[in-house]
XYZ file of N, CA and C in Angstrom:
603
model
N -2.801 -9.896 -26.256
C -4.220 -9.674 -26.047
C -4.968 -10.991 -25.906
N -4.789 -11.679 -26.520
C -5.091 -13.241 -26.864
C -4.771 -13.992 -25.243
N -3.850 -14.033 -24.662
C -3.369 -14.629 -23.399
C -4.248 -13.569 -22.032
N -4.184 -12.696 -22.429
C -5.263 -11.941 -21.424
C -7.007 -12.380 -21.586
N -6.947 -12.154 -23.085
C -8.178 -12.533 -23.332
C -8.762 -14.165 -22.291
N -7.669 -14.991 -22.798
C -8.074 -16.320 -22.041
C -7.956 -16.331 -20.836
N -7.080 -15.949 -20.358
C -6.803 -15.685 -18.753
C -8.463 -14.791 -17.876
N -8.332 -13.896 -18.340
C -10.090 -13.398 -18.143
C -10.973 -14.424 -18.188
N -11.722 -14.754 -19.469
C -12.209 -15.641 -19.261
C -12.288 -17.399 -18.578
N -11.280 -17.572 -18.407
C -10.963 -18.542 -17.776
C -11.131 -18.706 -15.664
N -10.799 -17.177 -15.643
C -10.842 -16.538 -14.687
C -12.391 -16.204 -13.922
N -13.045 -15.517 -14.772
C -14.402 -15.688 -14.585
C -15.216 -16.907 -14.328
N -14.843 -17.662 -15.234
C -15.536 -18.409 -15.718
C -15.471 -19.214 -13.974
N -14.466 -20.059 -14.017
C -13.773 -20.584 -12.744
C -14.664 -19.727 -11.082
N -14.724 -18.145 -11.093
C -15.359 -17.689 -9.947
C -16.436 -17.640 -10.187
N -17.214 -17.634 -11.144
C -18.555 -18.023 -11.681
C -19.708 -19.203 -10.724
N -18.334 -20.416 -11.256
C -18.829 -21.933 -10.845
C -18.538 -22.416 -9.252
N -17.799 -21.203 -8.334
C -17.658 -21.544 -7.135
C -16.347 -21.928 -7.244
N -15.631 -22.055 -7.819
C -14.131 -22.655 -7.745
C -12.978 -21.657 -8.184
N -12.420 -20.774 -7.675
C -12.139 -19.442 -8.040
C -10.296 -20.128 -8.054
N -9.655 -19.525 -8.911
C -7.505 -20.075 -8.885
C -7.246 -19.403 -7.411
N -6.275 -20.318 -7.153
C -5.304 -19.753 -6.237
C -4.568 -18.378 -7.178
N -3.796 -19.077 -7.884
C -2.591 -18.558 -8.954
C -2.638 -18.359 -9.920
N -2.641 -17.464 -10.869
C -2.388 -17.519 -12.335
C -0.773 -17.620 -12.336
N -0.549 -18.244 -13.479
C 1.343 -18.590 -13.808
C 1.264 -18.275 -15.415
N 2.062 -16.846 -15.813
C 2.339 -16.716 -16.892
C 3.339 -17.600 -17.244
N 3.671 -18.151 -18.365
C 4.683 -18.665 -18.744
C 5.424 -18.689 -20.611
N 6.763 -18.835 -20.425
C 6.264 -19.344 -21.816
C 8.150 -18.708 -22.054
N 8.467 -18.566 -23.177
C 9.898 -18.407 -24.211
C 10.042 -16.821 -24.200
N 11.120 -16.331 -24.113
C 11.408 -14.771 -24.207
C 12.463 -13.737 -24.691
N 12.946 -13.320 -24.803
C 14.101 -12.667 -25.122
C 14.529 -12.325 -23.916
N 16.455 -11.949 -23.893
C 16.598 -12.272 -22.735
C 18.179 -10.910 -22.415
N 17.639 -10.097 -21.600
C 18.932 -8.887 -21.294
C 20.243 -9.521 -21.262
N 20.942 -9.366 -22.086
C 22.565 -9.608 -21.179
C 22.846 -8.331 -20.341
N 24.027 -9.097 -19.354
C 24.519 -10.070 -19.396
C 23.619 -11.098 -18.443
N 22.504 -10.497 -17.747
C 21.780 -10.723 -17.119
C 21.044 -12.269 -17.116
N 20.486 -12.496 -18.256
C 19.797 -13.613 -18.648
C 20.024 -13.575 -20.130
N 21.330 -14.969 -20.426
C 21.756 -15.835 -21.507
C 20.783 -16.614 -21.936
N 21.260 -17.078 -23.218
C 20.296 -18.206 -23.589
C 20.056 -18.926 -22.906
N 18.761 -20.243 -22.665
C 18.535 -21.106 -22.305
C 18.515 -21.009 -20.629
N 18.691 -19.390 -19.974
C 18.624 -19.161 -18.660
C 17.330 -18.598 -18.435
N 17.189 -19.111 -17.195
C 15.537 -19.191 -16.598
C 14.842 -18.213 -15.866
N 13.884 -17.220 -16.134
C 13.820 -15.675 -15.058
C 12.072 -16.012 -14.712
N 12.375 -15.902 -12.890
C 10.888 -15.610 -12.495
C 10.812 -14.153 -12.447
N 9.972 -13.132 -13.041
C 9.366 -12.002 -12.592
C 9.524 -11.409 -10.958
N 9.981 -10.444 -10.679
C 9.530 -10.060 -9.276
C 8.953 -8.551 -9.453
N 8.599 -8.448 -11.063
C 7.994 -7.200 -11.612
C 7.814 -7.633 -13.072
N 6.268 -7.172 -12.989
C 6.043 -7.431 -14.531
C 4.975 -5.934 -15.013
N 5.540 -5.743 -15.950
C 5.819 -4.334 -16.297
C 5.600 -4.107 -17.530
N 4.301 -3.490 -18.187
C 4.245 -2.683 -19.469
C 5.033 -1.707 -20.058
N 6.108 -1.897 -21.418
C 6.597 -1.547 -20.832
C 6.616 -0.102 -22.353
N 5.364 -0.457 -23.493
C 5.053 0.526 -24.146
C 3.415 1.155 -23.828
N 3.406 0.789 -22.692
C 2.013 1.767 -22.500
C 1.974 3.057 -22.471
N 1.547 3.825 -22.403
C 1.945 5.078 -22.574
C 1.771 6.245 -24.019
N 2.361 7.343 -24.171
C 2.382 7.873 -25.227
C 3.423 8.655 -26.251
N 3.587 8.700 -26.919
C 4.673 9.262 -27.784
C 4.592 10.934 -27.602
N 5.684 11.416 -26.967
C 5.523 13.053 -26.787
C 6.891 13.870 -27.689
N 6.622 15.052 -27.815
C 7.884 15.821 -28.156
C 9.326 15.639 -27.201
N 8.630 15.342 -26.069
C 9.991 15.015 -24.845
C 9.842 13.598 -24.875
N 9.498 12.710 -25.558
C 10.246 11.086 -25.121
C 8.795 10.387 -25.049
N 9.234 9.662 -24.991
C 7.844 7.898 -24.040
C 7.265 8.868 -22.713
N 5.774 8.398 -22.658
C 5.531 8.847 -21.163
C 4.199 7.956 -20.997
N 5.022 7.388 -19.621
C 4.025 6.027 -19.560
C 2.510 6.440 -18.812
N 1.528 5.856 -19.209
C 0.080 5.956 -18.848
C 0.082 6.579 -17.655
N 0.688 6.575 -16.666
C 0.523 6.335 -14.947
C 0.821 8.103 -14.966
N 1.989 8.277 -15.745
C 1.803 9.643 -15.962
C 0.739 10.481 -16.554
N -0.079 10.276 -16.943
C -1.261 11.169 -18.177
C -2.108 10.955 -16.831
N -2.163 10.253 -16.095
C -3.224 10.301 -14.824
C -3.845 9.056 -14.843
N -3.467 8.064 -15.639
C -4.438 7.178 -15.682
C -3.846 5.905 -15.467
N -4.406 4.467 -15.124
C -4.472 2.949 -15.392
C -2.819 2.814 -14.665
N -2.510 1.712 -14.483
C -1.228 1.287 -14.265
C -0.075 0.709 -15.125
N 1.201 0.809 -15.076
C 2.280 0.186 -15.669
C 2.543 -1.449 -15.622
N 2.416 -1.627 -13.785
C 3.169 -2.580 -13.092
C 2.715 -3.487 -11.934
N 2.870 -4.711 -12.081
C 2.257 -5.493 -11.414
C 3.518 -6.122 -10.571
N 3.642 -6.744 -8.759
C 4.616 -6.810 -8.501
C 4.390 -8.221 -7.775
N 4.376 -9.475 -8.619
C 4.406 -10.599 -7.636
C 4.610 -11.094 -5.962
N 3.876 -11.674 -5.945
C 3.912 -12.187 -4.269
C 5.650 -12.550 -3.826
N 6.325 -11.848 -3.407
C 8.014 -11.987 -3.255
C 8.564 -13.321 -2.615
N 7.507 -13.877 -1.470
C 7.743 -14.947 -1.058
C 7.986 -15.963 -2.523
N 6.925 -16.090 -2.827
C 6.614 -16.969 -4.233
C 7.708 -16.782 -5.139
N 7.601 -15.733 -5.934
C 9.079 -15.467 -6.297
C 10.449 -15.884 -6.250
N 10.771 -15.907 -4.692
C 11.970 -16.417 -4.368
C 11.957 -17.642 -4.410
N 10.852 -18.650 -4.185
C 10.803 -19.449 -3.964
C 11.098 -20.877 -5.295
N 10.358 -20.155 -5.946
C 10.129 -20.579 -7.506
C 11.864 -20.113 -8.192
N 11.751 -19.468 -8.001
C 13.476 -18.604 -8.505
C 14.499 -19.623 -8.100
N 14.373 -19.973 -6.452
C 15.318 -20.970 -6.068
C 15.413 -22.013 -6.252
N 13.849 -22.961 -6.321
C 13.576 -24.398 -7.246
C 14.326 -24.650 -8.501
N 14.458 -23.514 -9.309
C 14.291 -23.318 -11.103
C 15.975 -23.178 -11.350
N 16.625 -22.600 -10.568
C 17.652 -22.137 -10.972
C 17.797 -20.597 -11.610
N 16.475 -20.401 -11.042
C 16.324 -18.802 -12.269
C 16.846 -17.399 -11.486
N 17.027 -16.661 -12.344
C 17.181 -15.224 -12.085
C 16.169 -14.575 -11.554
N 15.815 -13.457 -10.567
C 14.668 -12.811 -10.347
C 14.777 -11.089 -10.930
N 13.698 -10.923 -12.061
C 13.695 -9.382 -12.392
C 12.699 -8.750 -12.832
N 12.959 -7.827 -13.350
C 12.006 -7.296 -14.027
C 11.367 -7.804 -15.678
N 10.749 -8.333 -15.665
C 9.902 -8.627 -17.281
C 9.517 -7.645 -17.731
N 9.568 -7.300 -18.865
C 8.373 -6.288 -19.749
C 7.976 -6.942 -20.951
N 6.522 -6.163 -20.760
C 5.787 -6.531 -21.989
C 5.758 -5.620 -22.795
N 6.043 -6.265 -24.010
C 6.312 -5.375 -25.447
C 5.012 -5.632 -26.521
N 4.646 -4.715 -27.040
C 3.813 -5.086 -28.565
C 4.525 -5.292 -29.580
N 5.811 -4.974 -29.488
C 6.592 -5.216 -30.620
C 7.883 -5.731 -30.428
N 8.390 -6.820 -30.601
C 9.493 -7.781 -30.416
C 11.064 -6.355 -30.692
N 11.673 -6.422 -29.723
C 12.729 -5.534 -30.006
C 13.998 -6.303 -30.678
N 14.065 -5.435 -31.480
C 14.803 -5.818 -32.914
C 16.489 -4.694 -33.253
N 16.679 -3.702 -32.155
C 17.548 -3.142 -32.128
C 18.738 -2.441 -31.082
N 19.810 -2.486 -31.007
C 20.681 -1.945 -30.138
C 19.957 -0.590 -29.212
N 19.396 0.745 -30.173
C 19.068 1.387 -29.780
C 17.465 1.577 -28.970
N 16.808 0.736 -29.083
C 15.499 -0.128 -28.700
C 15.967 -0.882 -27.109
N 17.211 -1.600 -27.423
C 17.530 -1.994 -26.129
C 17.825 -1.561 -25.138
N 18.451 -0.616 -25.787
C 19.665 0.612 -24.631
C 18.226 1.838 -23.807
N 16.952 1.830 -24.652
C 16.429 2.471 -24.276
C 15.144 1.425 -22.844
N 15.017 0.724 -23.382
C 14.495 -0.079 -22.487
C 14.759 -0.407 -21.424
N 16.484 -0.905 -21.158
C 16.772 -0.827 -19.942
C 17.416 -0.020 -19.276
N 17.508 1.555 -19.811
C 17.631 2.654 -18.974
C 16.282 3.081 -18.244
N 14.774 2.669 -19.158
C 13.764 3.115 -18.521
C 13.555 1.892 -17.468
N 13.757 0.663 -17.565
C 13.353 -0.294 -16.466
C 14.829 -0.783 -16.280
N 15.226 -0.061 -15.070
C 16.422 -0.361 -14.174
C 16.150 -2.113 -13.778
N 16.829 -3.193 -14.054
C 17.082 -4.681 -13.388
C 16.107 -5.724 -13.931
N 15.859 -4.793 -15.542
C 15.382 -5.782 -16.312
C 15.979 -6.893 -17.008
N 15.078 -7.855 -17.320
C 16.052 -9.383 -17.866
C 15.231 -10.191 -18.400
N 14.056 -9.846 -18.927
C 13.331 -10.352 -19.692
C 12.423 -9.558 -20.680
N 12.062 -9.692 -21.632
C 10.898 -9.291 -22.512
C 10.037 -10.188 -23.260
N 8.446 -10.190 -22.974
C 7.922 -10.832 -23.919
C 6.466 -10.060 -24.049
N 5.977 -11.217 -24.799
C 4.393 -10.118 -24.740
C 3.094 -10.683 -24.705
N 3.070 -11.294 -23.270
C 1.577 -11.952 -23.018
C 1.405 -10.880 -21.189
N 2.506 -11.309 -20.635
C 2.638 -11.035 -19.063
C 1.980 -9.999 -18.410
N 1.624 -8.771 -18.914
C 1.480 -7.787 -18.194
C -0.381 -7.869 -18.405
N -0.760 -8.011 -19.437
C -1.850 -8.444 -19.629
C -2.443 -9.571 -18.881
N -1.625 -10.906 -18.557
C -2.503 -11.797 -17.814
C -2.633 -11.286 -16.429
N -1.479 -10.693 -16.452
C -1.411 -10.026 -14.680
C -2.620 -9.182 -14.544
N -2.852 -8.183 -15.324
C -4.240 -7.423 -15.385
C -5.458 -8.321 -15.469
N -6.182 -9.334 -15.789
C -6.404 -10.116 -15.799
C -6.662 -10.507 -14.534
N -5.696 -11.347 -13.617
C -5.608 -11.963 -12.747
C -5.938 -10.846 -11.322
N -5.310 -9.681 -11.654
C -5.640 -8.771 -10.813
C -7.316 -8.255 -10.156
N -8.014 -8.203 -11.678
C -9.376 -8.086 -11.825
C -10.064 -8.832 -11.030
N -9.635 -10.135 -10.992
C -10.429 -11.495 -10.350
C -9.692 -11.272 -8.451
N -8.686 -10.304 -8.400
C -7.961 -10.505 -7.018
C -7.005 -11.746 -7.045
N -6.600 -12.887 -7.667
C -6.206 -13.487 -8.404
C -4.397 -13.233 -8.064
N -3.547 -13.922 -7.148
C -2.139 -13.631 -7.324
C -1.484 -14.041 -8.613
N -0.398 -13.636 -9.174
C 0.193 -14.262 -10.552
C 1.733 -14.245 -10.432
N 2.360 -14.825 -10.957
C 3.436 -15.224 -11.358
C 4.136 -14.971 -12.882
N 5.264 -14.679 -13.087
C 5.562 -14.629 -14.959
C 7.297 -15.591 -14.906
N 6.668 -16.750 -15.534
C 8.174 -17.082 -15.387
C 8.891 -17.539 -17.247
N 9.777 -17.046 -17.434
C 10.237 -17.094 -19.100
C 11.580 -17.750 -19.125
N 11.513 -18.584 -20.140
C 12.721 -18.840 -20.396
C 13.698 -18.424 -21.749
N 15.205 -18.057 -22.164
C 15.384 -17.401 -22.862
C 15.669 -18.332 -24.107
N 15.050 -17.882 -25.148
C 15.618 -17.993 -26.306
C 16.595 -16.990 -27.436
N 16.051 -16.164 -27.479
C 16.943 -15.131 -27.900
C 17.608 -13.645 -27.179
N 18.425 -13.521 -27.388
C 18.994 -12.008 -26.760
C 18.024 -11.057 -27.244
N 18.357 -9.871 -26.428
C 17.135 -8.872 -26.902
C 18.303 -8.118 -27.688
N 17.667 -7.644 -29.172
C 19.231 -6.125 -29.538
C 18.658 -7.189 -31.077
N 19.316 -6.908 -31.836
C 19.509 -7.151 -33.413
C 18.753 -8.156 -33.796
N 18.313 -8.128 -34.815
C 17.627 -9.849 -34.602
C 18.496 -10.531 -35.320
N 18.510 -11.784 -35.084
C 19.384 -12.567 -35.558
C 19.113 -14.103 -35.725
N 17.998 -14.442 -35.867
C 16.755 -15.723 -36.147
C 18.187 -17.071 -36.071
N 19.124 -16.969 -36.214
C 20.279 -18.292 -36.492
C 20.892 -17.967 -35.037
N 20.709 -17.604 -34.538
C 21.231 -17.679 -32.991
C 20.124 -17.951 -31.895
N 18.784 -17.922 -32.227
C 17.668 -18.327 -31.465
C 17.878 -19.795 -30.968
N 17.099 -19.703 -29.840
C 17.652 -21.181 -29.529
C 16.041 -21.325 -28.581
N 15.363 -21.971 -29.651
C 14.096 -21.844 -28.997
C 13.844 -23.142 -28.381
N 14.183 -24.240 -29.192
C 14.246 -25.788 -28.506
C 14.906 -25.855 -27.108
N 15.749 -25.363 -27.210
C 16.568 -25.532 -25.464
C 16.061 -24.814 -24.841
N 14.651 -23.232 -24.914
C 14.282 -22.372 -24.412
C 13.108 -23.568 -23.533
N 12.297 -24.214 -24.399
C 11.176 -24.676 -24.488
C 12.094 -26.021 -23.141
N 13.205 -26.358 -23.642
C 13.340 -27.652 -22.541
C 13.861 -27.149 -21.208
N 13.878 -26.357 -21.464
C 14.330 -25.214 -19.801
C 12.866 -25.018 -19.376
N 12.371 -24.469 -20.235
C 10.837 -23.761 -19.345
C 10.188 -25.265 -18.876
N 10.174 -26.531 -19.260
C 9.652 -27.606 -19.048
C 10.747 -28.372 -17.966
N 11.710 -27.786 -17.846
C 12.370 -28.114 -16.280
C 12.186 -27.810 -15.018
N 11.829 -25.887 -15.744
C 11.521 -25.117 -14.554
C 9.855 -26.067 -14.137
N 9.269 -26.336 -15.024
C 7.611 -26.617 -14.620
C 7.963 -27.650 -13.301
N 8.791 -28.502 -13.852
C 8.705 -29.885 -12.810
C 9.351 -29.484 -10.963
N 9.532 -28.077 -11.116
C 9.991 -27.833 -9.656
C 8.735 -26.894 -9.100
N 7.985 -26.556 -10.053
C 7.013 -25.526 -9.039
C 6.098 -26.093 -8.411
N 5.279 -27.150 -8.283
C 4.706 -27.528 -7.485
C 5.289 -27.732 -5.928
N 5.861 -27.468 -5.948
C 7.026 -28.000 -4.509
C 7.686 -26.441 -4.334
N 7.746 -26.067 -4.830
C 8.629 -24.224 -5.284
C 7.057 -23.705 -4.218
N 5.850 -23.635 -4.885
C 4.502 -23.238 -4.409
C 4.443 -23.489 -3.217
N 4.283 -24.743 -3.070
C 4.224 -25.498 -1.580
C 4.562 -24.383 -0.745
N 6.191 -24.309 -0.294
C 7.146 -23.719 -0.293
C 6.888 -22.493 0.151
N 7.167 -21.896 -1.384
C 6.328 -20.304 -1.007
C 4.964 -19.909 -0.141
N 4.065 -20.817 -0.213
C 2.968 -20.636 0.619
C 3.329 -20.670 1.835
N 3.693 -21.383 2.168
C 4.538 -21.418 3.761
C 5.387 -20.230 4.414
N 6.128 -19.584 3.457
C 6.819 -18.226 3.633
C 5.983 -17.481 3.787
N 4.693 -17.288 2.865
C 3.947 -15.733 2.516
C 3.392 -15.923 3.990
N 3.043 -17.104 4.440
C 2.161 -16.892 5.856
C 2.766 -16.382 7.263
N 4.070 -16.711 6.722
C 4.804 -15.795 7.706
C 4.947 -14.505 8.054
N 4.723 -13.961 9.203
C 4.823 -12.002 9.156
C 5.970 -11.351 8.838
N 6.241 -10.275 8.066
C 7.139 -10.259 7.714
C 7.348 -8.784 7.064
N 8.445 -7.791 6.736
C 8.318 -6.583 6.772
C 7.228 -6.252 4.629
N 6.451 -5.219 4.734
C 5.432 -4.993 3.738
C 6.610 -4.950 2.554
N 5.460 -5.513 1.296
C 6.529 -5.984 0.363
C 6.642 -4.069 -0.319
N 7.740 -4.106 -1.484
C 7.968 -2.843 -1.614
C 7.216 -2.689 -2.694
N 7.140 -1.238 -3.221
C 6.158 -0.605 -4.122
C 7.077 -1.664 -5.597
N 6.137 -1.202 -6.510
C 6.623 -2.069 -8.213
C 7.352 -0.637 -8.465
N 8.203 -1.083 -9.338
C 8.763 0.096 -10.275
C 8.247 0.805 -11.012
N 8.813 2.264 -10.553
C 8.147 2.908 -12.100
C 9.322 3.493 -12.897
N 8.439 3.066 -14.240
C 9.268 3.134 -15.344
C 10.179 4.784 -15.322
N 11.148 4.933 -16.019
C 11.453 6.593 -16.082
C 11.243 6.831 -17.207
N 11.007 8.071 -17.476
C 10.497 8.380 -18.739
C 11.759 8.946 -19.511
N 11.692 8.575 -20.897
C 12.489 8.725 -21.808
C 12.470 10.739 -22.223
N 13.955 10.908 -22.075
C 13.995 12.361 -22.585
C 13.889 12.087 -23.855
């Protein structure tokens, strides 16, 4: 809430004064799907995805988009994406945002049956994207892993090498951007719809 919160205001504030972002760039340390994304491996978003919105029913999870309302999923500029993905060394997938750090096998197994080609979780992303959306605002979510998602296990975190990865990936995106801008201007077939989540029986 806090990272949306600033992102908004920051956002405003900025189209306010005549000087409106190109980009918002989520960033930051995450938990990370095997086998998909290991420790200390690097994932740009090409979907960033709420991924407890929604409501608790007698039949399972049922995400917002179902009850009729608001959205799940936000689906980055793909040019950009790839582009940044290929600079970084990173994986491209699905992110979700969690309110609550997943802490179990059965937590996991359920998560990525509902978001098919997920490989990240954290919990600022889906919010700045909303955010950034508001303003018209393109965004980005790029994470690097420190811990596996499933059991917790605080002596296997590896947050220092998370933090010197995400500060590797930084030193290629300016040139990654470049890059991508040059692609998106190209014509090219319409990017595809974001995922939707499946709902839990």
């Amino acid at each position: 809430a806090a990272a949306a919160a600033g992102a908004a205001t920051a956002l405003t504030a900025a189209a306010l004064a005549g000087r409106p972002y190109d980009l918002v760039v989520s960033a930051g340390i995450g938990g990370g799907f095997a086998p998909g994304a290991p420790l200390g491996s690097v994932v740009v978003a090409d979907a960033i995805v709420a991924a407890d919105l929604g409501a608790e029913t007698p039949d399972g999870f049922t995400p917002v988009t179902e009850l009729g309302f608001g959205t799940v999923a936000h689906r980055p500029d793909p040019e950009l994406v790839r582009a940044v993905a290929a600079a970084a060394g990173a994986a491209r997938g699905t992110v979700v945002t969690v309110s609550t750090v997943t802490g179990s096998a059965a937590r996991t197994a359920e998560l990525a049956e509902r978001h098919p080609g997920v490989l990240a979780e954290a919990m600022e992303g889906f919010g700045v994207a909303e955010a950034a959306a508001a303003q018209g605002v393109p965004v980005l979510e790029i994470r690097t892993v420190s811990n596996a998602v499933g059991p917790r296990d605080r002596a296997a975190w590896r947050i220092k090498d998370a933090l010197t990865a995400l500060t590797d990936a930084f030193r290629t995106l300016p040139g990654a951007l470049a890059a991508g801008a040059r692609r998106a201007d190209r014509p090219g077939p319409a990017p595809e719809p974001a995922p939707s989540p499946r709902r839990t029986p």
